[in-house]
């Protein structure tokens, strides 16, 4: 068993499956995370609030991000029912780490309203989800909560301006939920929303005739050559020297604390000799996820998390060539990063057929794992194929979050 697999087995398993979904500002910076969770019994609330160990994992892993090389802790939106909020044993959650999100099916009673006022007065940030302007039960909540989530698909883009106008007297921070594409994001921006949630960053905006940018071309050429079993260090170095700045950056990262090497690496061929083709292949793929102008850090972060989680699941399943799963996971959003359709990208890049099939149609053994990781990211836990024990999905995801953070630090320092 590899050291990584032993580490996963030794990691404390939580009583819940957890994923996180970013909440963005209008500049597409992440300011909070929504926690998506489901316990082994199917419950969605007490399993987190009653477990101190789970809360510690959330604050130490699920709420942290690397930005410009610095680790920051962001608040998490925690979905709670009225029953949990009214429970006399409700724990004292850290106010700067958690915003309390009230669900739409909540029974609004005088007792609940009083409880929410107490929580707001004591410093908790309150969020109301599933708002329905036609239901009068929500009205007394509007003067208590701080953030109001509006499901733009459910409410309708045409109706939103009128709804927002009627909400203006309450001075609420409005969060546009279920923003599925960039056009919806633009429209919500014009309407004055301050927060955004949804998968609008996960789809490319294809630019007709767009070519892959300079350093990405070199990286893809390197990745292609690295698939050649007869490649040599000299051949790879000949490709890399076409972009001296990129080569220097790769060497800086490889020399960083990420590898704990006792001697300086002086050239790419030297690095290949010391580290082997698989490590070089991994770092070439990592640099493909490097930010493009106008693209937020969260996209790079998600590419890294997805790639690592695919690889870990493959290792847990005993699949051969686990690194190919990493490559598939990471490249699965390269189309979004470059704004080039995946089919067009695959025409420009001579990757192995099984990798192409996974990226284009989610087919084959590679595609099966990629699809399950995508399902997990969305918090659709009931739809998992259960390729491994359910708790291992969460452990792999948690490990991948921390790993992506350390890689983003290394890339920033490089």
Coordinates of N, CA, C and O in Angstrom, one line a residue, residues 213-338:
X213 N -2.8 29.4 -26.1 CA -1.8 30.5 -25.9 C -0.4 29.8 -25.8 O -0.2 28.7 -25.5
X214 N 0.6 30.7 -26.0 CA 2.0 30.3 -26.1 C 2.5 29.2 -25.1 O 2.9 28.1 -25.5
X215 N 2.5 29.6 -23.8 CA 3.1 28.6 -22.9 C 2.3 27.4 -22.7 O 2.8 26.3 -22.4
X216 N 1.0 27.5 -22.9 CA 0.1 26.3 -22.9 C 0.4 25.3 -24.0 O 0.4 24.1 -23.9
X217 N 0.8 25.9 -25.2 CA 1.2 25.1 -26.3 C 2.4 24.2 -26.0 O 2.5 23.0 -26.2
X218 N 3.4 24.9 -25.3 CA 4.6 24.2 -24.9 C 4.3 23.1 -23.9 O 4.8 22.0 -24.0
X219 N 3.5 23.4 -23.0 CA 3.1 22.4 -21.9 C 2.4 21.2 -22.6 O 2.6 20.1 -22.2
X220 N 1.5 21.5 -23.5 CA 0.8 20.4 -24.2 C 1.7 19.6 -25.0 O 1.6 18.3 -25.1
X221 N 2.7 20.2 -25.6 CA 3.7 19.5 -26.4 C 4.5 18.6 -25.5 O 4.8 17.4 -25.8
X222 N 4.9 19.1 -24.3 CA 5.6 18.3 -23.3 C 4.8 17.1 -22.8 O 5.3 16.0 -22.7
X223 N 3.5 17.4 -22.5 CA 2.6 16.3 -22.1 C 2.5 15.2 -23.1 O 2.5 14.0 -22.8
X224 N 2.3 15.6 -24.4 CA 2.2 14.7 -25.5 C 3.5 13.8 -25.6 O 3.4 12.6 -25.7
X225 N 4.6 14.5 -25.5 CA 5.9 13.8 -25.6 C 6.1 12.8 -24.4 O 6.7 11.8 -24.5
X226 N 5.6 13.3 -23.2 CA 5.8 12.4 -22.0 C 5.0 11.1 -22.1 O 5.2 10.2 -21.3
X227 N 4.0 11.1 -23.0 CA 3.3 9.8 -23.2 C 4.0 8.9 -24.1 O 3.6 7.7 -24.2
X228 N 5.1 9.3 -24.8 CA 5.9 8.5 -25.6 C 6.8 7.6 -24.7 O 7.7 8.2 -24.0
X229 N 6.6 6.3 -24.7 CA 7.5 5.5 -23.8 C 9.0 5.5 -24.2 O 9.8 5.2 -23.3
X230 N 9.3 6.0 -25.4 CA 10.7 6.1 -25.8 C 11.3 7.5 -25.6 O 12.4 7.7 -26.1
X231 N 10.6 8.4 -25.0 CA 11.1 9.7 -24.8 C 12.4 9.8 -24.0 O 12.6 8.9 -23.1
X232 N 13.1 10.8 -24.2 CA 14.4 11.0 -23.4 C 14.4 12.4 -22.7 O 13.6 13.3 -23.1
X233 N 15.2 12.5 -21.7 CA 15.3 13.8 -21.0 C 15.7 14.9 -22.0 O 15.2 16.1 -22.0
X234 N 16.6 14.6 -22.9 CA 17.1 15.6 -23.9 C 16.0 16.0 -24.8 O 15.8 17.2 -25.1
X235 N 15.1 15.1 -25.3 CA 14.0 15.4 -26.1 C 13.0 16.4 -25.4 O 12.6 17.4 -26.0
X236 N 12.7 16.1 -24.2 CA 11.8 17.0 -23.4 C 12.4 18.4 -23.2 O 11.7 19.4 -23.3
X237 N 13.7 18.4 -22.9 CA 14.4 19.7 -22.7 C 14.4 20.5 -24.0 O 14.2 21.7 -23.9
X238 N 14.5 19.9 -25.1 CA 14.4 20.6 -26.4 C 13.1 21.3 -26.6 O 13.0 22.4 -27.2
X239 N 12.0 20.7 -26.2 CA 10.7 21.3 -26.3 C 10.6 22.4 -25.3 O 10.1 23.5 -25.6
X240 N 11.0 22.2 -24.0 CA 10.9 23.2 -23.0 C 11.6 24.5 -23.2 O 11.2 25.5 -22.8
X241 N 12.8 24.4 -23.9 CA 13.6 25.6 -24.1 C 12.9 26.6 -25.0 O 13.3 27.8 -25.1
X242 N 11.8 26.2 -25.7 CA 11.0 27.1 -26.5 C 10.3 28.2 -25.6 O 9.8 29.2 -26.1
X243 N 10.2 27.9 -24.3 CA 9.7 28.9 -23.4 C 10.5 28.9 -22.1 O 10.3 28.2 -21.2
X244 N 11.6 29.8 -22.2 CA 12.6 29.8 -21.1 C 11.9 30.2 -19.8 O 12.3 29.6 -18.7
X245 N 11.0 31.1 -19.8 CA 10.4 31.6 -18.6 C 9.6 30.5 -17.9 O 9.6 30.3 -16.7
X246 N 8.9 29.7 -18.7 CA 8.1 28.6 -18.2 C 9.1 27.5 -17.6 O 8.8 27.0 -16.5
X247 N 10.1 27.2 -18.3 CA 11.1 26.2 -17.8 C 11.7 26.6 -16.5 O 11.7 25.8 -15.5
X248 N 12.0 27.9 -16.4 CA 12.5 28.5 -15.1 C 11.5 28.3 -14.0 O 11.8 27.9 -12.9
X249 N 10.2 28.6 -14.3 CA 9.1 28.5 -13.3 C 9.0 27.0 -12.8 O 8.8 26.8 -11.7
X250 N 9.0 26.1 -13.8 CA 8.9 24.7 -13.4 C 10.0 24.3 -12.5 O 9.8 23.6 -11.5
X251 N 11.3 24.7 -12.8 CA 12.4 24.3 -12.0 C 12.3 25.0 -10.6 O 12.7 24.3 -9.6
X252 N 11.8 26.2 -10.5 CA 11.6 26.8 -9.2 C 10.7 26.0 -8.4 O 10.9 25.9 -7.2
X253 N 9.6 25.6 -9.0 CA 8.6 24.8 -8.2 C 9.2 23.5 -7.8 O 9.0 23.0 -6.6
X254 N 9.8 22.8 -8.7 CA 10.4 21.5 -8.4 C 11.4 21.6 -7.3 O 11.6 20.8 -6.4
X255 N 12.1 22.8 -7.2 CA 13.1 23.0 -6.2 C 12.5 23.5 -4.9 O 13.2 23.6 -3.9
X256 N 11.2 23.7 -4.9 CA 10.5 24.2 -3.7 C 10.4 23.1 -2.6 O 10.7 22.0 -2.8
X257 N 9.8 23.5 -1.5 CA 9.5 22.6 -0.4 C 8.6 21.4 -0.8 O 8.5 20.5 -0.1
X258 N 7.9 21.6 -1.9 CA 7.0 20.5 -2.4 C 7.7 19.2 -2.5 O 7.1 18.1 -2.5
X259 N 9.0 19.2 -2.8 CA 9.8 18.0 -3.1 C 10.8 17.6 -2.0 O 11.3 16.5 -2.0
X260 N 11.2 18.6 -1.2 CA 12.2 18.4 -0.1 C 13.4 17.7 -0.6 O 14.0 16.8 0.0
X261 N 13.9 18.2 -1.8 CA 15.1 17.7 -2.3 C 16.4 18.2 -1.6 O 16.4 19.4 -1.2
X262 N 17.4 17.4 -1.5 CA 18.6 17.9 -0.8 C 19.6 18.6 -1.7 O 20.6 19.1 -1.3
X263 N 19.3 18.5 -3.0 CA 20.3 19.2 -3.9 C 19.5 20.0 -5.0 O 18.3 19.7 -5.3
X264 N 20.0 21.1 -5.4 CA 19.4 22.0 -6.4 C 19.3 21.3 -7.7 O 20.2 20.6 -8.2
X265 N 18.2 21.5 -8.4 CA 18.0 21.0 -9.8 C 18.4 22.1 -10.7 O 17.9 23.2 -10.7
X266 N 19.4 21.8 -11.6 CA 20.0 22.8 -12.5 C 19.4 22.9 -13.9 O 19.5 23.9 -14.6
X267 N 18.7 21.8 -14.3 CA 18.1 21.8 -15.7 C 17.0 20.8 -15.7 O 16.8 20.0 -14.8
X268 N 16.1 21.0 -16.7 CA 15.0 20.1 -16.8 C 15.4 18.6 -17.0 O 14.8 17.7 -16.4
X269 N 16.5 18.4 -17.7 CA 17.0 17.0 -17.9 C 17.5 16.4 -16.6 O 17.3 15.3 -16.3
X270 N 18.1 17.3 -15.8 CA 18.5 16.9 -14.4 C 17.3 16.6 -13.6 O 17.3 15.6 -12.8
X271 N 16.3 17.4 -13.6 CA 15.0 17.1 -12.9 C 14.4 15.8 -13.3 O 14.0 15.0 -12.4
X272 N 14.4 15.5 -14.6 CA 13.8 14.2 -15.0 C 14.6 13.0 -14.5 O 14.1 12.0 -14.1
X273 N 16.0 13.2 -14.5 CA 16.8 12.1 -14.0 C 16.6 11.8 -12.6 O 16.5 10.7 -12.1
X274 N 16.4 12.9 -11.8 CA 16.3 12.8 -10.3 C 14.8 12.3 -9.9 O 14.7 11.5 -9.1
X275 N 13.8 12.9 -10.6 CA 12.5 12.7 -10.2 C 11.7 11.6 -11.0 O 10.7 11.0 -10.5
X276 N 12.1 11.3 -12.2 CA 11.4 10.4 -13.0 C 10.3 11.0 -13.9 O 9.9 12.1 -13.6
X277 N 9.9 10.3 -14.9 CA 8.9 10.9 -15.9 C 7.6 11.2 -15.3 O 6.9 12.2 -15.6
X278 N 7.1 10.3 -14.3 CA 5.8 10.5 -13.7 C 5.7 11.9 -13.0 O 4.7 12.6 -13.1
X279 N 6.7 12.2 -12.2 CA 6.7 13.5 -11.5 C 6.7 14.7 -12.4 O 6.0 15.7 -12.2
X280 N 7.5 14.6 -13.5 CA 7.6 15.7 -14.5 C 6.2 15.8 -15.2 O 5.7 16.9 -15.4
X281 N 5.7 14.6 -15.5 CA 4.3 14.6 -16.2 C 3.3 15.3 -15.3 O 2.5 16.1 -15.8
X282 N 3.4 15.0 -14.0 CA 2.4 15.6 -13.0 C 2.6 17.1 -13.0 O 1.6 17.9 -13.1
X283 N 3.8 17.6 -13.0 CA 4.0 19.1 -12.9 C 3.7 19.8 -14.2 O 3.2 20.9 -14.2
X284 N 4.0 19.1 -15.3 CA 3.6 19.7 -16.6 C 2.0 19.9 -16.6 O 1.5 20.9 -17.0
X285 N 1.3 18.9 -16.1 CA -0.1 18.9 -16.1 C -0.6 20.0 -15.1 O -1.5 20.8 -15.4
X286 N 0.1 20.1 -14.0 CA -0.3 21.1 -13.0 C -0.2 22.5 -13.6 O -1.1 23.4 -13.4
X287 N 0.9 22.8 -14.3 CA 1.0 24.1 -14.9 C 0.0 24.4 -16.0 O -0.3 25.6 -16.3
X288 N -0.6 23.4 -16.6 CA -1.7 23.6 -17.5 C -2.9 24.2 -16.8 O -3.7 24.9 -17.5
X289 N -3.0 24.0 -15.5 CA -4.1 24.6 -14.7 C -3.8 26.0 -14.3 O -4.7 26.7 -13.7
X290 N -2.6 26.5 -14.6 CA -2.2 27.9 -14.2 C -3.2 28.9 -14.7 O -3.7 28.8 -15.9
X291 N -3.4 29.9 -13.9 CA -4.4 30.9 -14.3 C -4.2 31.6 -15.6 O -3.0 31.9 -16.0
X292 N -5.3 31.8 -16.3 CA -5.3 32.6 -17.5 C -5.8 34.0 -17.2 O -6.6 34.2 -16.2
X293 N -5.5 35.1 -18.0 CA -6.0 36.4 -17.7 C -7.5 36.4 -17.7 O -8.2 35.8 -18.5
X294 N -8.1 37.0 -16.6 CA -9.5 37.1 -16.5 C -10.2 35.9 -15.8 O -11.4 35.8 -15.6
X295 N -9.4 34.8 -15.5 CA -10.0 33.6 -14.9 C -9.7 33.6 -13.4 O -8.5 33.9 -13.0
X296 N -10.7 33.3 -12.6 CA -10.5 33.3 -11.1 C -9.6 32.2 -10.6 O -9.6 31.1 -11.2
X297 N -9.0 32.4 -9.4 CA -8.3 31.3 -8.8 C -9.1 30.1 -8.5 O -8.6 29.0 -8.5
X298 N -10.4 30.2 -8.3 CA -11.2 29.1 -7.9 C -11.3 28.1 -9.0 O -11.4 26.9 -8.8
X299 N -11.1 28.5 -10.3 CA -11.1 27.5 -11.4 C -9.9 26.6 -11.3 O -10.0 25.4 -11.4
X300 N -8.7 27.3 -11.1 CA -7.5 26.5 -11.0 C -7.6 25.6 -9.8 O -7.2 24.4 -9.8
X301 N -8.1 26.1 -8.7 CA -8.2 25.3 -7.5 C -9.1 24.1 -7.7 O -8.8 22.9 -7.3
X302 N -10.2 24.3 -8.4 CA -11.1 23.1 -8.7 C -10.5 22.1 -9.6 O -10.7 20.9 -9.5
X303 N -9.7 22.6 -10.6 CA -9.1 21.7 -11.5 C -8.1 20.8 -10.7 O -8.0 19.6 -11.0
X304 N -7.4 21.4 -9.8 CA -6.4 20.6 -9.0 C -7.1 19.6 -8.1 O -6.7 18.4 -8.0
X305 N -8.2 20.0 -7.4 CA -8.9 19.2 -6.5 C -9.5 18.0 -7.3 O -9.4 16.8 -6.9
X306 N -10.1 18.3 -8.4 CA -10.7 17.2 -9.3 C -9.7 16.2 -9.7 O -9.9 15.0 -9.7
X307 N -8.5 16.7 -10.2 CA -7.5 15.8 -10.7 C -7.0 14.9 -9.6 O -6.9 13.7 -9.8
X308 N -6.7 15.5 -8.4 CA -6.2 14.7 -7.3 C -7.2 13.7 -6.8 O -6.8 12.5 -6.5
X309 N -8.5 14.1 -6.7 CA -9.5 13.1 -6.2 C -9.7 12.0 -7.2 O -9.8 10.8 -6.8
X310 N -9.6 12.2 -8.5 CA -9.7 11.2 -9.5 C -8.6 10.2 -9.3 O -8.8 9.0 -9.3
X311 N -7.4 10.7 -9.1 CA -6.2 9.9 -8.9 C -6.3 9.0 -7.6 O -6.0 7.8 -7.6
X312 N -6.8 9.6 -6.5 CA -6.9 8.9 -5.3 C -7.9 7.8 -5.3 O -7.7 6.7 -4.8
X313 N -9.1 8.1 -6.0 CA -10.1 7.0 -6.1 C -9.5 5.9 -7.0 O -9.8 4.7 -6.6
X314 N -8.8 6.2 -8.0 CA -8.2 5.1 -8.9 C -7.2 4.3 -8.0 O -7.2 3.1 -8.1
X315 N -6.4 4.9 -7.2 CA -5.5 4.2 -6.3 C -6.3 3.3 -5.3 O -5.9 2.2 -5.1
X316 N -7.3 3.9 -4.7 CA -8.1 3.1 -3.8 C -8.8 1.9 -4.4 O -9.0 0.8 -3.8
X317 N -9.1 2.0 -5.7 CA -9.7 0.9 -6.5 C -8.7 -0.1 -7.0 O -9.0 -1.1 -7.6
X318 N -7.4 0.3 -6.9 CA -6.3 -0.6 -7.4 C -6.2 -0.5 -8.9 O -5.7 -1.5 -9.5
X319 N -6.6 0.6 -9.5 CA -6.6 0.7 -11.0 C -5.1 1.0 -11.4 O -4.4 1.8 -10.7
X320 N -4.7 0.5 -12.5 CA -3.3 0.8 -13.0 C -3.2 2.2 -13.5 O -4.3 2.8 -13.9
X321 N -2.0 2.8 -13.7 CA -1.8 4.1 -14.3 C -2.7 5.2 -13.6 O -3.4 5.9 -14.3
X322 N -2.6 5.3 -12.3 CA -3.4 6.2 -11.6 C -3.2 7.7 -12.0 O -4.0 8.5 -12.0
X323 N -1.9 7.9 -12.5 CA -1.6 9.3 -12.9 C -2.5 9.7 -14.1 O -2.8 10.9 -14.2
X324 N -2.9 8.8 -14.9 CA -3.8 9.2 -16.1 C -5.1 9.7 -15.6 O -5.7 10.5 -16.2
X325 N -5.6 9.2 -14.4 CA -6.8 9.7 -13.8 C -6.6 11.1 -13.3 O -7.5 11.9 -13.5
X326 N -5.4 11.4 -12.8 CA -5.1 12.8 -12.4 C -5.2 13.7 -13.6 O -5.8 14.8 -13.6
X327 N -4.5 13.3 -14.7 CA -4.5 14.1 -15.9 C -5.9 14.3 -16.4 O -6.2 15.5 -16.8
X328 N -6.7 13.3 -16.5 CA -8.1 13.5 -16.9 C -8.9 14.4 -16.1 O -9.6 15.3 -16.5
X329 N -8.8 14.3 -14.7 CA -9.5 15.1 -13.8 C -9.1 16.6 -14.0 O -9.9 17.5 -14.1
X330 N -7.8 16.8 -14.1 CA -7.3 18.2 -14.2 C -7.7 18.8 -15.6 O -8.1 19.9 -15.6
X331 N -7.5 18.0 -16.6 CA -7.8 18.6 -18.0 C -9.3 18.7 -18.3 O -9.6 19.3 -19.3
X332 N -10.1 18.1 -17.4 CA -11.6 18.2 -17.7 C -12.2 19.6 -17.7 O -13.3 19.8 -18.2
X333 N -11.4 20.5 -17.2 CA -11.9 21.9 -17.3 C -10.9 22.8 -18.0 O -11.0 24.1 -17.9
X334 N -10.1 22.2 -18.8 CA -9.1 23.0 -19.6 C -9.9 23.8 -20.6 O -9.5 24.9 -21.0
X335 N -11.0 23.3 -21.1 CA -11.8 24.1 -22.1 C -12.4 25.3 -21.5 O -12.4 26.4 -22.1
X336 N -12.7 25.3 -20.2 CA -13.2 26.5 -19.5 C -12.1 27.5 -19.3 O -12.3 28.7 -19.5
X337 N -10.9 27.0 -18.9 CA -9.8 27.8 -18.7 C -9.3 28.6 -19.9 O -9.0 29.8 -19.9
X338 N -9.4 27.9 -21.1 CA -8.9 28.5 -22.3 C -10.0 29.0 -23.2 O -9.7 29.6 -24.3

